[in-house]
CSV table of C-alpha atoms and ligand atoms in Angstrom, one decimal:
chain,number,residue,atom,x,y,z
A,142,MET,CA,-9.8,-8.6,23.3
A,143,THR,CA,-7.0,-6.2,24.0
A,144,LYS,CA,-5.2,-5.2,21.1
A,145,LYS,CA,-1.1,-5.1,21.1
A,146,GLY,CA,-1.4,-1.4,20.1
A,147,ARG,CA,-2.2,0.8,17.1
A,148,VAL,CA,-1.2,0.1,13.5
A,149,PHE,CA,-1.2,2.7,10.9
A,150,SER,CA,-0.5,2.8,7.2
A,151,GLY,CA,-1.3,4.6,4.3
A,152,ALA,CA,-1.2,4.5,0.3
A,153,ARG,CA,-1.7,6.7,-2.3
A,154,PRO,CA,-5.2,6.5,-4.3
A,155,THR,CA,-4.1,4.8,-7.5
A,156,GLY,CA,-7.7,3.4,-8.1
A,157,ARG,CA,-8.3,-0.2,-8.7
A,158,GLN,CA,-5.7,-2.2,-6.9
A,159,HIS,CA,-3.4,-5.2,-8.5
A,160,LEU,CA,-2.1,-8.2,-7.4
A,161,GLY,CA,1.2,-6.5,-6.2
A,162,ASN,CA,-0.8,-4.4,-4.0
A,163,TYR,CA,-2.7,-7.1,-2.7
A,164,LEU,CA,0.1,-9.4,-1.8
A,165,GLY,CA,2.3,-6.5,-0.9
A,166,ALA,CA,0.2,-4.7,1.4
A,167,ILE,CA,-3.5,-5.2,1.6
A,168,ARG,CA,-3.4,-8.9,2.6
A,169,ASN,CA,-1.1,-7.7,5.5
A,170,TYR,CA,-3.5,-4.9,6.6
A,171,VAL,CA,-6.2,-7.3,6.7
A,172,ALA,CA,-4.3,-9.9,8.9
A,173,LEU,CA,-3.1,-7.3,11.3
A,174,GLN,CA,-6.8,-6.3,12.3
A,175,ALA,CA,-6.8,-9.4,14.3
A,176,GLU,CA,-4.1,-8.2,16.8
A,177,TYR,CA,-4.0,-4.3,16.3
A,178,ASP,CA,-6.3,-1.5,16.5
A,179,CYS,CA,-5.6,-0.5,12.8
A,180,VAL,CA,-6.1,2.9,11.0
A,181,TYR,CA,-5.8,2.6,7.2
A,182,CYS,CA,-5.6,5.7,5.5
A,183,ILE,CA,-6.0,6.8,1.7
A,184,VAL,CA,-3.5,9.6,1.3
A,185,ASP,CA,-4.9,11.9,-1.3
A,186,VAL,CA,-2.8,14.8,-0.2
A,187,HIS,CA,0.4,12.8,-0.7
A,188,ALA,CA,-1.1,12.0,-4.2
A,189,LEU,CA,-1.0,15.6,-5.2
A,190,THR,CA,2.8,15.6,-5.1
A,191,THR,CA,2.8,14.0,-8.7
A,192,VAL,CA,0.7,14.8,-11.6
A,193,GLU,CA,-0.7,11.5,-12.4
A,194,THR,CA,-2.1,10.8,-9.2
A,195,THR,CA,-3.9,14.4,-9.3
A,196,GLN,CA,-6.1,13.3,-12.1
A,197,ASP,CA,-9.3,11.3,-11.2
A,198,LEU,CA,-8.6,11.7,-7.5
A,199,LYS,CA,-12.3,11.3,-6.2
A,200,LEU,CA,-12.9,8.3,-8.6
A,201,ASN,CA,-9.5,6.5,-7.6
A,202,THR,CA,-10.1,7.1,-3.7
A,203,PHE,CA,-13.5,5.5,-4.1
A,204,GLU,CA,-12.1,2.5,-6.2
A,205,MET,CA,-9.2,2.2,-3.7
A,206,ALA,CA,-11.8,2.0,-0.9
A,207,LEU,CA,-14.0,-0.4,-2.6
A,208,ASP,CA,-11.0,-2.8,-3.0
A,209,TRP,CA,-9.7,-2.5,0.5
A,210,LEU,CA,-13.1,-3.2,1.9
A,211,ALA,CA,-13.9,-6.1,-0.5
A,212,ALA,CA,-10.4,-7.5,0.5
A,213,GLY,CA,-11.4,-7.7,4.1
A,214,ILE,CA,-10.9,-4.5,5.9
A,215,ARG,CA,-13.6,-4.3,8.8
A,216,PRO,CA,-14.7,-0.7,9.1
A,217,ASP,CA,-16.7,-1.6,12.2
A,218,GLU,CA,-13.4,-2.5,13.7
A,219,SER,CA,-10.6,-0.6,12.0
A,220,ILE,CA,-10.6,3.1,10.8
A,221,LEU,CA,-10.7,3.5,7.3
A,222,PHE,CA,-10.5,7.2,6.1
A,223,VAL,CA,-9.3,9.8,3.4
A,224,GLN,CA,-6.4,11.8,4.7
A,225,SER,CA,-7.7,15.2,3.7
A,226,HIS,CA,-10.9,14.6,5.9
A,227,VAL,CA,-8.7,15.2,8.9
A,228,PRO,CA,-7.0,18.7,8.1
A,229,GLU,CA,-5.2,18.6,11.4
A,230,VAL,CA,-2.7,16.5,9.7
A,231,MET,CA,-1.5,19.7,7.7
A,232,GLU,CA,-1.2,21.6,10.7
A,233,LEU,CA,1.1,19.0,12.3
A,234,HIS,CA,2.9,18.7,9.3
A,235,THR,CA,3.7,22.6,9.3
A,236,TYR,CA,4.9,22.3,12.9
A,237,LEU,CA,7.0,19.4,12.3
A,238,SER,CA,8.7,21.0,9.3
A,239,MET,CA,10.4,23.1,11.9
A,240,VAL,CA,12.4,20.6,13.4
A,241,THR,CA,13.3,19.0,10.3
A,242,GLN,CA,16.4,19.8,8.4
A,243,LEU,CA,16.2,20.7,4.7
A,244,GLY,CA,19.2,18.9,4.0
A,245,LYS,CA,18.2,15.6,5.3
A,246,LEU,CA,14.9,15.8,3.3
A,247,THR,CA,16.9,16.4,0.1
A,248,ASP,CA,19.4,13.8,0.8
A,249,LEU,CA,16.7,10.9,1.0
A,250,PRO,CA,16.9,8.3,-1.9
A,251,THR,CA,13.2,8.5,-2.5
A,252,PHE,CA,13.5,12.2,-3.0
A,253,LYS,CA,16.3,11.8,-5.4
A,254,GLU,CA,14.6,9.3,-7.3
A,255,LYS,CA,11.4,11.5,-7.8
A,256,ILE,CA,13.7,14.2,-8.9
A,257,ARG,CA,14.9,11.9,-11.7
A,258,GLN,CA,11.3,10.8,-12.5
A,259,GLN,CA,9.9,14.4,-12.8
A,260,PRO,CA,12.6,17.0,-13.1
A,261,GLU,CA,9.9,19.3,-14.4
A,262,ASN,CA,8.1,19.3,-11.3
A,263,ILE,CA,10.0,19.2,-8.2
A,264,ASN,CA,7.6,21.0,-6.1
A,265,TYR,CA,7.8,22.1,-2.4
A,266,GLY,CA,5.2,19.2,-1.5
A,267,LEU,CA,7.6,16.6,-2.9
A,268,VAL,CA,10.4,17.8,-0.6
A,269,GLY,CA,8.1,17.6,2.6
A,270,TYR,CA,6.4,14.2,1.6
A,271,PRO,CA,8.3,12.3,4.5
A,272,VAL,CA,7.3,15.0,7.0
A,273,LEU,CA,3.4,14.8,5.8
A,274,MET,CA,3.8,11.2,6.2
A,275,THR,CA,5.3,11.7,9.7
A,276,ALA,CA,2.3,13.8,10.8
A,277,ASP,CA,0.0,10.9,9.4
A,278,ILE,CA,1.6,8.4,11.7
A,279,VAL,CA,2.2,10.4,14.9
A,280,LEU,CA,-1.1,12.0,14.8
A,281,TYR,CA,-2.7,8.7,15.7
A,282,LYS,CA,-0.1,7.9,18.2
A,283,SER,CA,0.7,4.9,16.1
A,284,ASP,CA,3.0,2.1,17.5
A,285,VAL,CA,3.6,0.0,14.3
A,286,VAL,CA,3.6,0.9,10.6
A,287,PRO,CA,3.4,-1.7,8.1
A,288,VAL,CA,5.3,-0.7,4.8
A,289,GLY,CA,7.2,-2.3,2.0
A,290,ILE,CA,10.9,-2.2,2.4
A,291,ASP,CA,11.1,1.1,0.0
A,292,GLN,CA,9.6,3.1,2.7
A,293,ALA,CA,11.8,2.1,5.5
A,294,PRO,CA,14.0,5.3,5.2
A,295,HIS,CA,10.9,7.3,5.8
A,296,ILE,CA,10.0,5.5,9.1
A,297,GLU,CA,13.4,6.0,10.3
A,298,PHE,CA,13.1,9.5,9.3
A,299,ALA,CA,9.8,9.8,11.1
A,300,ARG,CA,11.5,8.5,14.2
A,301,GLU,CA,14.1,11.2,14.0
A,302,ILE,CA,11.6,13.8,13.6
A,303,VAL,CA,9.7,12.6,16.6
A,304,ARG,CA,12.9,12.6,18.7
A,305,SER,CA,13.7,16.3,17.6
A,306,PHE,CA,10.4,17.3,18.4
A,307,ASN,CA,9.9,15.9,21.8
A,308,TYR,CA,13.6,17.1,22.6
A,309,ARG,CA,12.9,20.7,21.5
A,310,TYR,CA,9.6,21.0,23.4
A,311,ASP,CA,10.5,18.8,26.4
A,312,THR,CA,7.5,16.5,25.8
A,313,LYS,CA,6.4,13.0,25.4
A,314,ALA,CA,3.5,13.9,23.2
A,315,LEU,CA,4.8,12.1,20.1
A,316,ILE,CA,5.5,8.3,19.9
A,317,GLU,CA,8.3,6.9,17.9
A,318,PRO,CA,6.9,4.5,15.6
A,319,GLN,CA,8.2,0.9,15.0
A,320,VAL,CA,8.5,-0.4,11.3
A,321,LYS,CA,7.0,-3.4,10.4
A,322,HIS,CA,8.2,-4.9,7.1
A,323,THR,CA,5.5,-6.9,5.0
A,324,GLU,CA,6.8,-10.2,4.2
A,325,VAL,CA,9.7,-9.5,1.7
A,326,LEU,CA,7.8,-9.8,-1.5
A,327,LYS,CA,8.2,-7.8,-4.4
A,328,VAL,CA,5.4,-9.1,-7.1
A,329,ILE,CA,7.0,-9.1,-10.8
A,330,GLY,CA,4.6,-8.0,-13.4
A,331,ILE,CA,3.2,-9.9,-16.4
A,332,ASP,CA,6.2,-8.9,-18.4
A,333,GLY,CA,8.3,-11.0,-16.2
A,334,LYS,CA,10.8,-8.2,-15.6
A,335,ASP,CA,9.7,-5.1,-13.6
A,336,LYS,CA,7.8,-4.8,-10.3
A,337,MET,CA,4.0,-4.9,-11.0
A,338,SER,CA,2.5,-1.4,-11.4
A,339,LYS,CA,-0.4,0.2,-12.9
A,340,SER,CA,2.1,2.9,-14.7
A,341,LEU,CA,4.0,0.0,-16.5
A,342,ASN,CA,0.6,-1.6,-17.6
A,343,ASN,CA,2.1,-5.2,-16.4
A,344,HIS,CA,-0.4,-5.5,-13.9
A,345,ILE,CA,-3.4,-7.8,-13.0
A,346,GLU,CA,-6.2,-6.0,-11.5
A,347,LEU,CA,-8.0,-7.7,-8.6
A,348,ALA,CA,-11.4,-6.4,-9.9
A,349,SER,CA,-11.0,-7.9,-13.4
A,350,THR,CA,-13.5,-10.5,-14.8
A,351,PRO,CA,-12.2,-14.1,-14.6
A,352,GLU,CA,-12.2,-13.9,-18.6
A,353,GLU,CA,-9.9,-10.8,-18.4
A,354,THR,CA,-7.9,-12.3,-15.9
A,355,ILE,CA,-7.1,-15.4,-18.1
A,356,LYS,CA,-6.3,-13.1,-20.9
A,357,ARG,CA,-3.7,-11.3,-18.7
A,358,VAL,CA,-2.4,-14.4,-17.5
A,359,ARG,CA,-2.0,-15.9,-20.9
A,360,GLU,CA,0.2,-12.9,-21.7
A,361,MET,CA,2.7,-13.6,-18.9
A,362,VAL,CA,6.3,-14.2,-19.8
A,363,THR,CA,7.6,-17.3,-18.9
A,364,ASP,CA,11.3,-18.9,-18.9
A,365,PRO,CA,12.6,-17.2,-22.5
A,366,ALA,CA,14.8,-20.0,-23.1
A,367,ARG,CA,11.8,-22.3,-23.4
A,368,GLN,CA,10.7,-21.5,-27.0
A,369,ARG,CA,8.9,-24.7,-28.0
A,370,ARG,CA,6.4,-26.8,-26.2
A,371,THR,CA,8.9,-29.8,-26.2
A,372,ASP,CA,11.9,-27.6,-24.8
A,373,PRO,CA,12.3,-28.5,-21.1
A,374,GLY,CA,11.8,-25.3,-19.0
A,375,ASN,CA,13.4,-23.8,-15.9
A,376,PRO,CA,10.9,-22.9,-13.2
A,377,ASP,CA,13.4,-21.1,-11.1
A,378,VAL,CA,13.6,-18.2,-13.5
A,379,CYS,CA,9.7,-18.3,-14.4
A,380,ASN,CA,7.5,-15.8,-13.0
A,381,VAL,CA,4.3,-17.9,-13.6
A,382,PHE,CA,6.1,-20.5,-11.3
A,383,THR,CA,6.8,-17.8,-8.8
A,384,MET,CA,3.0,-17.1,-8.6
A,385,HIS,CA,2.0,-20.6,-8.4
A,386,LYS,CA,4.2,-20.8,-5.3
A,387,ILE,CA,2.3,-17.9,-3.8
A,388,MET,CA,-1.3,-18.9,-4.8
A,389,SER,CA,-1.4,-22.7,-5.9
A,390,PRO,CA,-1.9,-25.9,-3.6
A,391,GLN,CA,1.6,-27.5,-2.8
A,392,VAL,CA,0.8,-30.5,-4.8
A,393,GLU,CA,0.4,-28.6,-8.0
A,394,VAL,CA,3.5,-26.4,-7.2
A,395,ASP,CA,5.4,-29.9,-6.8
A,396,MET,CA,4.0,-31.0,-10.1
A,397,ILE,CA,4.9,-28.2,-12.1
A,398,ASN,CA,8.2,-28.0,-10.6
A,399,THR,CA,8.8,-31.5,-11.9
A,400,GLU,CA,6.8,-31.4,-15.0
A,401,CYS,CA,8.1,-28.4,-16.5
A,402,ARG,CA,11.8,-29.4,-16.2
A,403,ILE,CA,11.2,-32.5,-18.5
A,404,ALA,CA,8.7,-30.9,-20.7
A,405,GLY,CA,6.0,-32.7,-19.1
A,406,ILE,CA,3.6,-29.7,-18.8
A,407,GLY,CA,3.6,-26.7,-21.4
A,408,CYS,CA,3.4,-23.0,-20.6
A,409,VAL,CA,-0.2,-22.6,-21.7
A,410,ASP,CA,-1.3,-25.3,-19.6
A,411,CYS,CA,0.7,-23.9,-16.8
A,412,LYS,CA,-0.7,-20.6,-17.1
A,413,LEU,CA,-4.3,-21.8,-17.5
A,414,ARG,CA,-3.8,-23.5,-13.8
A,415,PHE,CA,-2.5,-20.3,-12.3
A,416,ALA,CA,-5.4,-18.4,-13.9
A,417,THR,CA,-7.9,-21.0,-12.4
A,418,ASN,CA,-6.5,-20.8,-9.0
A,419,LEU,CA,-6.3,-17.0,-8.9
A,420,ASN,CA,-9.6,-16.8,-9.9
A,421,LYS,CA,-10.8,-19.0,-7.4
A,422,HIS,CA,-8.9,-17.1,-4.8
A,423,LEU,CA,-10.5,-13.8,-5.9
A,424,GLU,CA,-14.2,-15.2,-6.1
A,425,PRO,CA,-15.1,-14.0,-2.5
A,426,PHE,CA,-13.3,-10.7,-3.0
A,427,ARG,CA,-15.1,-10.1,-6.5
A,428,ALA,CA,-18.4,-11.2,-4.9
A,429,LYS,CA,-18.1,-8.6,-2.0
A,430,ARG,CA,-16.9,-6.1,-4.3
A,431,ALA,CA,-19.8,-6.4,-6.7
A,432,GLU,CA,-22.1,-6.0,-3.7
A,433,LEU,CA,-20.3,-2.6,-2.6
A,434,VAL,CA,-20.5,-1.3,-6.0
A,435,SER,CA,-24.1,-1.4,-5.7
A,436,GLN,CA,-24.1,0.4,-2.3
A,437,GLU,CA,-22.2,3.5,-3.1
A,438,SER,CA,-23.5,5.5,-0.3
A,439,TYR,CA,-22.4,2.9,2.2
A,440,VAL,CA,-18.9,3.1,1.1
A,441,GLN,CA,-19.1,7.0,1.3
A,442,ASP,CA,-20.5,6.7,4.8
A,443,VAL,CA,-17.8,4.3,5.7
A,444,LEU,CA,-15.2,7.0,4.7
A,445,HIS,CA,-17.0,9.7,6.4
A,446,ASP,CA,-17.5,8.0,9.7
A,447,GLY,CA,-13.8,6.8,9.5
A,448,GLY,CA,-12.7,10.3,8.9
A,449,GLN,CA,-14.8,11.3,12.0
A,450,ARG,CA,-13.1,8.7,14.2
A,451,ALA,CA,-9.9,9.3,12.9
A,452,ARG,CA,-10.2,13.3,13.6
A,453,ALA,CA,-11.4,12.8,17.3
A,454,ILE,CA,-8.1,11.0,17.9
A,455,ALA,CA,-6.1,13.8,15.9
A,456,GLN,CA,-7.8,16.6,17.7
A,457,LYS,CA,-6.6,15.2,21.1
A,458,THR,CA,-3.1,14.8,19.8
A,459,MET,CA,-3.2,18.4,18.6
A,460,ILE,CA,-4.3,19.8,22.0
A,461,GLU,CA,-1.1,18.1,23.4
A,462,VAL,CA,1.0,19.2,20.7
A,463,ARG,CA,-0.1,23.0,20.8
A,464,GLU,CA,0.4,22.8,24.7
A,465,ALA,CA,3.9,21.4,24.4
A,466,MET,CA,4.6,24.1,21.9
A,467,GLN,CA,3.3,27.0,24.0
A,468,LEU,CA,0.8,27.9,21.2
A,469,PRO,CA,-2.1,29.9,22.7
B,66,AMP,P1,1.7,2.2,-4.4
B,66,AMP,O1,0.5,1.8,-5.4
B,66,AMP,O2,3.0,1.9,-5.2
B,66,AMP,O3,1.6,3.3,-4.0
B,66,AMP,O4,1.7,0.9,-3.4
B,66,AMP,C1,0.8,0.7,-2.4
B,66,AMP,C2,1.2,-0.4,-1.7
B,66,AMP,O5,1.3,-1.7,-2.4
B,66,AMP,C3,2.6,-0.4,-1.0
B,66,AMP,O6,2.7,-0.6,0.3
B,66,AMP,C4,3.5,-1.1,-1.7
B,66,AMP,O7,4.7,-1.6,-1.2
B,66,AMP,C5,2.6,-2.3,-2.4
B,66,AMP,N1,3.0,-2.7,-3.7
B,66,AMP,C6,2.7,-1.9,-4.8
B,66,AMP,N2,3.1,-2.5,-6.0
B,66,AMP,C7,3.7,-3.7,-5.5
B,66,AMP,C8,4.3,-5.1,-6.0
B,66,AMP,N3,4.6,-5.2,-7.4
B,66,AMP,N4,4.7,-6.0,-5.3
B,66,AMP,C9,4.6,-5.9,-3.9
B,66,AMP,N5,4.0,-4.8,-3.1
B,66,AMP,C10,3.7,-3.8,-4.1
B,67,LIG,N1,4.6,7.1,1.5
B,67,LIG,C1,3.6,5.9,1.5
B,67,LIG,C2,4.1,5.5,-0.1
B,67,LIG,O1,4.3,6.0,-1.0
B,67,LIG,C3,2.1,6.4,1.7
B,67,LIG,C4,2.1,6.9,3.2
B,67,LIG,C5,1.7,8.0,3.4
B,67,LIG,C6,2.3,6.1,4.3
B,67,LIG,N2,1.5,8.4,4.6
B,67,LIG,C7,1.9,7.0,5.3
B,67,LIG,C8,2.6,4.8,4.5
B,67,LIG,C9,1.8,6.7,6.7
B,67,LIG,C10,2.7,4.4,5.9
B,67,LIG,C11,2.4,5.4,6.9
B,67,LIG,O2,3.5,4.1,-0.1
């Protein structure tokens, strides 16, 4: 089947993926494979801009590859690779930096947020983060980039860099990418308050055992106004109900929606039902993951092969880029 175009997306290697990563990104990566020629990248070079993600880089890259493959990225069809395996991206980053205004980079909300988060480590790489991201996207002549809403300014920025480059060098070598927002979905952590994330330790790992999952789900914060089993609850403000709406069969969602309001069902029962549905949903993922864990060299081969296929595309683009720039 002819595909609609090329999709590219990347994520920093944060190790084992959680439910937020799955519902907010991975599920979408998997679905896009049916219609697009997909390139998915574990961006280890971007990870070096922050200290936490610099640690255990190799292990985290491997764990993330395991999760993406177990979730359904098909390496025979799509390219799954590690950013640093294609050094051309660093070269392109340098060239693109010459058509990028520094003031625009330092004005980006994502940069300002990083300054607040790590005032002691405002490194040069952090400023250039969106330029490297642009290099990732354009190196593979990507048409569509699926990302969360927080990354939208970066894609708009990439489009500007592409226009500047093509104009400066009077070329059409680079393609302006389109953003594709993943379903607007922000998964809240088990604290019922913040976005699910590993750093806040409010996450549920996809690779946990069913027992660990039940334990984590039991810790989920529900409607705070519901103190006792006999108090009626309000599902509209309960994160467990939100998760039921995403993962559970409609009849069960309807039942909880009614019964919670009249104290017909308690929070413990409601959470157990969610844990059961979640475990059922994750069963094939966990089976596939266990199989992959026992085939470490297969996973390394997938990444190696993906890197080679990605590099072949990158090298072609770089020939055009250097030619346009009149680099000998
Ligand atoms: P991160 O691990 O923060 O680099 O995120 C990797 C991908 O997962 C990005 O595309 C995020 O948008 C997505 N993601 C991470 N956490 C969540 C969450 N709590 N809810 C929805 N999407 C998320
Ligand atoms: N900046 C993205 C993030 O923090 C990761 C990323 C790097 C990316 N290069 C990319 C995303 C290219 C999409 C396309 O989540």
